Amino acid sequence: MPSGDVDMPARGSLLREVRPIGHTVTVVRAALIGNHDDMDPGLIGHELRLRGVSFVELHREDHQSWSGPGVPDGIDLVLSLGSSWSAYWPEVEEAARAEQHYLAAAHRAGVPVLGICFGAQQLSLALGGRVQRSQTHEIGWHEVTPVQEAVASPGVDPVPVGGRWFQWHYDRFSVPAGATALADSPVSPQAFVTGRSLGLQFHPEVTETIATNWSRGDGERELRDAGIDRDSLLEETRRMQHDVRPRTAALVEWFLSRVAQTHTG
């Protein structure tokens, strides 16, 4: 939380206030949307905190307590995490729609939005896309392939979405009308961008701790049903951390500098 003598950045000026690591920063506030038992933003949260971002937690189960229709003043960024839910489950319809309205309001207001897995599916729905069951799941470390729009061209840096990323999903989103697809896999679209909003089906935030938590209880049963050895998955996640940490840092930097700063007027 910023002290009383620090002015909050105006919406649309987020990156003028989040300064490079090692410099004095002005703290900005991000709404962190997730479920009660799964609020860890992992590597994404680490990179954002290094850049002066603090989080205000919004639990999906408590959506009735979220303040009003729209995004409150003082929220400069929205990070919507994954979930064990499916957006089309009748039992979570009210909570899912509340989040979709929140994301749509943020997008309209020019507040940068980063949706991950379920959060990206919610973002797709908020912007007129669709979510449906995939023909097969993606669980574990899978290759994500950038599409042509994300590949480097003269004078333009590549979008850092390619490579092996952690996945755990059974559903897929469609790229909303007017959005640009950035990456896909054999199972589903993997990334899209529109205005200041970015949706990622994969999990760049995953740490060994997060993967361990997900693979307990119902998650352990899901792994058995999928024929995936839990210990092997966690060992691979441990090995992948040296590779994925710098790629996640590059992805966050790209999001803040190229997406969150997009001119929307």
Coordinates of N, CA and C in Angstrom, one line a residue, residues 3 7 24 36 49 58 64 73 132 142 144-145 147 155 168-169 195 199 221 261 263:
S3 N 2.2 5.0 0.7 CA 2.0 6.0 1.8 C 1.2 7.2 1.3
D7 N 1.6 10.1 -4.9 CA 0.4 10.1 -5.8 C 0.4 8.8 -6.6
T24 N 14.4 3.8 -7.5 CA 13.3 4.1 -6.6 C 12.0 3.9 -7.3
H36 N -10.0 -18.8 -3.1 CA -9.5 -18.8 -1.7 C -8.3 -19.6 -1.5
R49 N 6.2 -7.5 -8.2 CA 6.6 -6.9 -7.0 C 8.0 -6.2 -7.1
L58 N -8.8 -10.3 -4.5 CA -10.2 -10.4 -4.8 C -10.5 -11.9 -4.9
Q64 N -19.5 -11.0 -4.2 CA -20.5 -10.0 -3.8 C -19.9 -8.8 -3.1
D73 N -11.2 3.2 -8.3 CA -10.1 4.1 -8.5 C -8.9 3.5 -7.7
Q132 N -14.9 -23.6 -24.3 CA -15.5 -24.9 -24.4 C -14.5 -26.0 -24.0
H142 N 4.6 -28.4 -21.8 CA 4.2 -28.5 -23.2 C 4.8 -27.4 -24.0
V144 N 4.8 -24.4 -26.6 CA 3.9 -23.3 -27.0 C 4.6 -22.7 -28.2
T145 N 3.9 -22.6 -29.3 CA 4.5 -22.1 -30.6 C 3.9 -20.7 -30.9
V147 N 2.7 -17.6 -33.1 CA 2.2 -17.5 -34.5 C 3.0 -16.4 -35.2
G155 N 13.4 -4.6 -36.7 CA 13.0 -3.5 -35.9 C 12.0 -3.8 -34.8
W168 N -2.1 -26.8 -17.2 CA -3.0 -27.7 -16.5 C -4.4 -27.2 -16.8
H169 N -4.9 -27.7 -17.9 CA -6.3 -27.3 -18.3 C -7.0 -28.3 -19.1
G195 N -5.7 -4.4 -27.1 CA -5.5 -3.2 -26.3 C -4.5 -3.4 -25.2
G199 N -4.1 -12.4 -22.7 CA -4.6 -13.7 -22.1 C -3.6 -14.8 -22.4
R221 N -5.4 -37.1 -8.0 CA -6.3 -38.0 -8.8 C -6.4 -37.6 -10.2
Q261 N 1.3 -0.3 -22.0 CA 1.5 1.0 -22.5 C 0.8 1.3 -23.9
H263 N -1.4 2.5 -26.7 CA -2.3 3.7 -26.8 C -3.7 3.2 -27.2

